């Protein structure tokens, strides 16, 4: 099976599997992450290795399929692995792709699973996903997700949680949308794995800081 056909099939799987998701985690998010990951990979010198670029593209395309936040059926946990097997991806590359997907979540790094030596392919895919969580797009996605879950916009009496465990992070009860900036999004700049990712994160991070400053001023009637 040709590579272009494998990519098209992966895109079809994304569109089918993520069709019911809200706009914070839809197919458009995946297309942005794929484009960012490939761009970061080129900046990091991976373009000279076609196999690495293929690993990056497939991992980026498939990274949110079976996301626990949108799980409708336990069988969705095996969608990606089944797809890779059906497409005839060799065992080594399949394991690399699954390793990237299974280890890139913020909840895993909170639990200590994201710490340690990781491949450059892992770094560019994770950085791409995190870049899409910050900046202007990140702000839009954050409020989209919060609105979808009927979360309170902001409550000064509910303080952001610090030193989160994996269980606490996954338990979103009694949290506000704005607190998510402090609990996760503002931390992502310093968690980038690649130089290219760190460079791009700077501007997006500053944009969020300016947004929050204006938000709090308006909330308190000072602007």
mmCIF file of C-alpha atoms in Angstrom:
data_model
loop_
_atom_site.group_PDB
_atom_site.id
_atom_site.type_symbol
_atom_site.label_atom_id
_atom_site.label_comp_id
_atom_site.label_asym_id
_atom_site.label_seq_id
_atom_site.Cartn_x
_atom_site.Cartn_y
_atom_site.Cartn_z
ATOM 1 C CA UNK A 1 0.000 0.000 0.000
ATOM 2 C CA UNK A 2 1.369 3.422 -0.971
ATOM 3 C CA UNK A 3 2.151 6.112 1.588
ATOM 4 C CA UNK A 4 -0.290 8.627 0.124
ATOM 5 C CA UNK A 5 -3.103 6.109 0.410
ATOM 6 C CA UNK A 6 -2.169 5.375 4.034
ATOM 7 C CA UNK A 7 -2.329 9.105 4.819
ATOM 8 C CA UNK A 8 -5.720 9.415 3.099
ATOM 9 C CA UNK A 9 -7.022 6.445 5.073
ATOM 10 C CA UNK A 10 -5.730 7.986 8.306
ATOM 11 C CA UNK A 11 -7.492 11.251 7.448
ATOM 12 C CA UNK A 12 -10.732 9.339 6.824
ATOM 13 C CA UNK A 13 -10.391 7.610 10.192
ATOM 14 C CA UNK A 14 -9.903 10.974 11.896
ATOM 15 C CA UNK A 15 -13.016 12.398 10.261
ATOM 16 C CA UNK A 16 -15.093 9.361 11.226
ATOM 17 C CA UNK A 17 -13.797 8.782 14.756
ATOM 18 C CA UNK A 18 -13.836 12.455 15.796
ATOM 19 C CA UNK A 19 -17.034 13.521 14.034
ATOM 20 C CA UNK A 20 -19.032 13.938 17.246
ATOM 21 C CA UNK A 21 -16.386 15.934 19.127
ATOM 22 C CA UNK A 22 -16.758 19.611 19.919
ATOM 23 C CA UNK A 23 -14.598 22.097 18.009
ATOM 24 C CA UNK A 24 -11.794 22.038 20.599
ATOM 25 C CA UNK A 25 -10.876 18.477 19.630
ATOM 26 C CA UNK A 26 -12.144 18.024 16.093
ATOM 27 C CA UNK A 27 -10.538 17.099 12.785
ATOM 28 C CA UNK A 28 -9.402 20.705 12.224
ATOM 29 C CA UNK A 29 -7.315 20.430 15.408
ATOM 30 C CA UNK A 30 -5.676 17.311 14.002
ATOM 31 C CA UNK A 31 -4.891 18.974 10.655
ATOM 32 C CA UNK A 32 -3.233 21.882 12.482
ATOM 33 C CA UNK A 33 -1.189 19.524 14.666
ATOM 34 C CA UNK A 34 -0.098 17.513 11.622
ATOM 35 C CA UNK A 35 1.029 20.669 9.799
ATOM 36 C CA UNK A 36 2.805 22.000 12.889
ATOM 37 C CA UNK A 37 4.510 18.659 13.578
ATOM 38 C CA UNK A 38 5.837 18.364 10.033
ATOM 39 C CA UNK A 39 7.019 21.982 10.123
ATOM 40 C CA UNK A 40 8.791 21.461 13.453
ATOM 41 C CA UNK A 41 10.301 18.228 12.126
ATOM 42 C CA UNK A 42 11.773 20.110 9.173
ATOM 43 C CA UNK A 43 13.137 22.799 11.497
ATOM 44 C CA UNK A 44 14.740 20.075 13.617
ATOM 45 C CA UNK A 45 16.405 18.430 10.621
ATOM 46 C CA UNK A 46 14.203 15.344 10.287
ATOM 47 C CA UNK A 47 13.282 15.989 6.642
ATOM 48 C CA UNK A 48 16.391 14.089 5.536
ATOM 49 C CA UNK A 49 14.855 10.934 7.013
ATOM 50 C CA UNK A 50 11.631 9.975 5.179
ATOM 51 C CA UNK A 51 10.849 7.241 7.711
ATOM 52 C CA UNK A 52 10.959 9.732 10.579
ATOM 53 C CA UNK A 53 8.682 12.123 8.697
ATOM 54 C CA UNK A 54 6.174 9.325 8.116
ATOM 55 C CA UNK A 55 6.215 8.403 11.807
ATOM 56 C CA UNK A 56 5.650 12.053 12.706
ATOM 57 C CA UNK A 57 2.767 12.473 10.263
ATOM 58 C CA UNK A 58 0.903 9.327 11.292
ATOM 59 C CA UNK A 59 1.404 9.939 15.007
ATOM 60 C CA UNK A 60 0.137 13.502 14.601
ATOM 61 C CA UNK A 61 -2.882 12.398 12.590
ATOM 62 C CA UNK A 62 -3.880 9.620 14.972
ATOM 63 C CA UNK A 63 -2.934 11.195 18.317
ATOM 64 C CA UNK A 64 -6.434 12.104 19.538
ATOM 65 C CA UNK A 65 -8.364 9.053 18.395
ATOM 66 C CA UNK A 66 -9.654 7.249 21.490
ATOM 67 C CA UNK A 67 -9.077 10.302 23.725
ATOM 68 C CA UNK A 68 -10.470 9.482 27.179
ATOM 69 C CA UNK A 69 -12.361 12.793 27.268
ATOM 70 C CA UNK A 70 -14.525 11.705 24.330
ATOM 71 C CA UNK A 71 -14.570 7.935 24.733
ATOM 72 C CA UNK A 72 -17.924 6.530 23.675
ATOM 73 C CA UNK A 73 -17.023 2.860 23.619
ATOM 74 C CA UNK A 74 -14.067 0.898 25.104
ATOM 75 C CA UNK A 75 -13.354 -0.572 21.658
ATOM 76 C CA UNK A 76 -12.123 2.878 20.561
ATOM 77 C CA UNK A 77 -8.929 2.273 22.547
ATOM 78 C CA UNK A 78 -7.777 -0.150 19.839
ATOM 79 C CA UNK A 79 -8.755 1.889 16.787
ATOM 80 C CA UNK A 80 -5.267 3.244 16.180
ATOM 81 C CA UNK A 81 -3.465 -0.066 16.706
ATOM 82 C CA UNK A 82 -5.943 -1.864 14.455
ATOM 83 C CA UNK A 83 -5.529 0.803 11.791
ATOM 84 C CA UNK A 84 -1.729 0.538 11.793
ATOM 85 C CA UNK A 85 -1.933 -3.238 11.479
ATOM 86 C CA UNK A 86 -4.470 -3.046 8.653
ATOM 87 C CA UNK A 87 -2.272 -0.553 6.810
ATOM 88 C CA UNK A 88 0.690 -2.911 7.046
ATOM 89 C CA UNK A 89 2.886 -0.598 9.108
ATOM 90 C CA UNK A 90 5.903 -2.635 10.203
ATOM 91 C CA UNK A 91 6.197 -3.588 13.858
ATOM 92 C CA UNK A 92 9.041 -1.202 14.717
ATOM 93 C CA UNK A 93 7.321 1.842 13.248
ATOM 94 C CA UNK A 94 3.973 0.799 14.688
ATOM 95 C CA UNK A 95 5.479 0.656 18.168
ATOM 96 C CA UNK A 96 7.163 4.041 17.686
ATOM 97 C CA UNK A 97 3.878 5.642 16.630
ATOM 98 C CA UNK A 98 1.936 4.065 19.497
ATOM 99 C CA UNK A 99 4.691 5.073 21.919
ATOM 100 C CA UNK A 100 4.423 8.698 20.832
ATOM 101 C CA UNK A 101 0.627 8.735 21.094
ATOM 102 C CA UNK A 102 0.455 6.947 24.429
ATOM 103 C CA UNK A 103 3.134 9.088 26.080
ATOM 104 C CA UNK A 104 2.415 12.597 24.884
ATOM 105 C CA UNK A 105 -0.518 13.594 27.105
ATOM 106 C CA UNK A 106 -0.219 16.274 29.790
ATOM 107 C CA UNK A 107 -1.798 13.917 32.318
ATOM 108 C CA UNK A 108 1.026 11.445 31.710
ATOM 109 C CA UNK A 109 3.713 14.051 32.271
ATOM 110 C CA UNK A 110 1.945 15.152 35.450
ATOM 111 C CA UNK A 111 2.214 11.531 36.568
ATOM 112 C CA UNK A 112 5.914 11.418 35.667
ATOM 113 C CA UNK A 113 5.489 9.208 32.605
ATOM 114 C CA UNK A 114 6.472 11.988 30.231
ATOM 115 C CA UNK A 115 9.839 12.528 31.884
ATOM 116 C CA UNK A 116 12.978 10.935 30.479
ATOM 117 C CA UNK A 117 14.703 10.442 27.160
ATOM 118 C CA UNK A 118 12.331 10.670 24.219
ATOM 119 C CA UNK A 119 12.886 10.531 20.478
ATOM 120 C CA UNK A 120 12.954 13.657 18.336
ATOM 121 C CA UNK A 121 9.870 12.338 16.550
ATOM 122 C CA UNK A 122 8.083 12.253 19.920
ATOM 123 C CA UNK A 123 9.236 15.777 20.711
ATOM 124 C CA UNK A 124 7.936 17.405 17.536
ATOM 125 C CA UNK A 125 4.527 15.708 17.721
ATOM 126 C CA UNK A 126 4.028 16.534 21.390
ATOM 127 C CA UNK A 127 5.228 20.111 20.873
ATOM 128 C CA UNK A 128 2.857 20.533 17.928
ATOM 129 C CA UNK A 129 -0.103 19.355 19.992
ATOM 130 C CA UNK A 130 0.860 21.691 22.826
ATOM 131 C CA UNK A 131 1.380 24.645 20.506
ATOM 132 C CA UNK A 132 -2.216 24.204 19.356
ATOM 133 C CA UNK A 133 -3.282 24.414 23.014
ATOM 134 C CA UNK A 134 -1.791 27.896 23.533
ATOM 135 C CA UNK A 135 -1.925 31.286 21.835
ATOM 136 C CA UNK A 136 -5.040 32.577 20.060
ATOM 137 C CA UNK A 137 -6.140 29.121 18.922
ATOM 138 C CA UNK A 138 -5.507 27.736 22.408
ATOM 139 C CA UNK A 139 -7.682 30.421 23.993
ATOM 140 C CA UNK A 140 -10.496 29.681 21.539
ATOM 141 C CA UNK A 141 -10.218 25.940 22.148
ATOM 142 C CA UNK A 142 -10.128 26.365 25.927
ATOM 143 C CA UNK A 143 -13.389 28.324 26.021
ATOM 144 C CA UNK A 144 -14.997 26.030 23.460
ATOM 145 C CA UNK A 145 -14.255 22.998 25.623
ATOM 146 C CA UNK A 146 -15.361 24.751 28.813
ATOM 147 C CA UNK A 147 -18.628 25.822 27.211
ATOM 148 C CA UNK A 148 -19.253 22.322 25.900
ATOM 149 C CA UNK A 149 -18.865 20.942 29.422
ATOM 150 C CA UNK A 150 -21.021 23.710 30.970
ATOM 151 C CA UNK A 151 -18.072 24.851 33.021
ATOM 152 C CA UNK A 152 -18.137 28.132 34.946
ATOM 153 C CA UNK A 153 -16.270 30.849 33.050
ATOM 154 C CA UNK A 154 -14.521 32.330 36.082
ATOM 155 C CA UNK A 155 -15.047 32.372 39.849
ATOM 156 C CA UNK A 156 -12.538 34.304 41.990
ATOM 157 C CA UNK A 157 -13.472 32.081 44.946
ATOM 158 C CA UNK A 158 -12.244 28.948 43.154
ATOM 159 C CA UNK A 159 -8.449 28.991 43.099
ATOM 160 C CA UNK A 160 -6.351 27.094 40.527
ATOM 161 C CA UNK A 161 -5.059 23.798 41.833
ATOM 162 C CA UNK A 162 -1.293 23.446 42.229
ATOM 163 C CA UNK A 163 0.912 20.317 42.174
ATOM 164 C CA UNK A 164 -1.770 18.306 40.422
ATOM 165 C CA UNK A 165 -1.694 14.532 40.421
ATOM 166 C CA UNK A 166 -2.876 12.674 37.316
ATOM 167 C CA UNK A 167 -6.142 11.803 39.066
ATOM 168 C CA UNK A 168 -6.767 15.415 40.098
ATOM 169 C CA UNK A 169 -6.017 16.690 36.608
ATOM 170 C CA UNK A 170 -8.468 14.236 35.041
ATOM 171 C CA UNK A 171 -11.125 15.155 37.616
ATOM 172 C CA UNK A 172 -12.468 18.474 36.339
ATOM 173 C CA UNK A 173 -15.206 18.975 38.966
ATOM 174 C CA UNK A 174 -15.544 22.420 40.511
ATOM 175 C CA UNK A 175 -13.013 23.962 38.153
ATOM 176 C CA UNK A 176 -13.419 27.013 35.943
ATOM 177 C CA UNK A 177 -12.345 27.574 32.370
ATOM 178 C CA UNK A 178 -9.971 30.392 33.321
ATOM 179 C CA UNK A 179 -8.292 28.217 35.945
ATOM 180 C CA UNK A 180 -7.287 25.820 33.162
ATOM 181 C CA UNK A 181 -4.859 28.484 31.923
ATOM 182 C CA UNK A 182 -3.040 28.411 35.265
ATOM 183 C CA UNK A 183 -3.271 24.655 35.795
ATOM 184 C CA UNK A 184 -2.009 23.706 32.344
ATOM 185 C CA UNK A 185 -1.780 26.150 29.448
ATOM 186 C CA UNK A 186 0.671 28.629 30.989
ATOM 187 C CA UNK A 187 2.963 25.727 31.904
ATOM 188 C CA UNK A 188 3.300 24.370 28.375
ATOM 189 C CA UNK A 189 5.917 26.851 27.130
ATOM 190 C CA UNK A 190 8.492 25.464 29.549
ATOM 191 C CA UNK A 191 7.557 21.861 28.746
ATOM 192 C CA UNK A 192 8.438 22.015 25.050
ATOM 193 C CA UNK A 193 10.867 19.303 23.990
ATOM 194 C CA UNK A 194 12.427 20.904 20.890
ATOM 195 C CA UNK A 195 14.150 24.200 20.176
ATOM 196 C CA UNK A 196 11.721 24.864 17.335
ATOM 197 C CA UNK A 197 8.799 24.255 19.681
ATOM 198 C CA UNK A 198 10.220 26.515 22.380
ATOM 199 C CA UNK A 199 10.785 29.288 19.875
ATOM 200 C CA UNK A 200 7.212 29.206 18.598
ATOM 201 C CA UNK A 201 5.733 28.870 22.072
ATOM 202 C CA UNK A 202 7.173 32.197 23.245
ATOM 203 C CA UNK A 203 4.854 34.396 21.199
ATOM 204 C CA UNK A 204 1.777 32.272 21.912
ATOM 205 C CA UNK A 205 2.536 32.288 25.632
ATOM 206 C CA UNK A 206 2.853 36.078 25.734
ATOM 207 C CA UNK A 207 -0.457 36.400 23.881
ATOM 208 C CA UNK A 208 -2.189 34.340 26.587
ATOM 209 C CA UNK A 209 -0.624 36.421 29.350
ATOM 210 C CA UNK A 210 -1.886 39.624 27.714
ATOM 211 C CA UNK A 211 -5.323 38.083 27.248
ATOM 212 C CA UNK A 212 -5.589 37.078 30.906
ATOM 213 C CA UNK A 213 -4.437 40.510 32.063
ATOM 214 C CA UNK A 214 -7.183 42.136 29.989
ATOM 215 C CA UNK A 215 -9.726 39.494 31.085
ATOM 216 C CA UNK A 216 -9.152 40.130 34.796
ATOM 217 C CA UNK A 217 -9.260 43.913 34.300
ATOM 218 C CA UNK A 218 -12.580 43.647 32.498
ATOM 219 C CA UNK A 219 -13.938 41.153 35.044
ATOM 220 C CA UNK A 220 -13.175 43.580 37.842
ATOM 221 C CA UNK A 221 -14.610 46.559 35.958
ATOM 222 C CA UNK A 222 -11.225 48.255 35.532
ATOM 223 C CA UNK A 223 -11.062 48.275 31.757
#
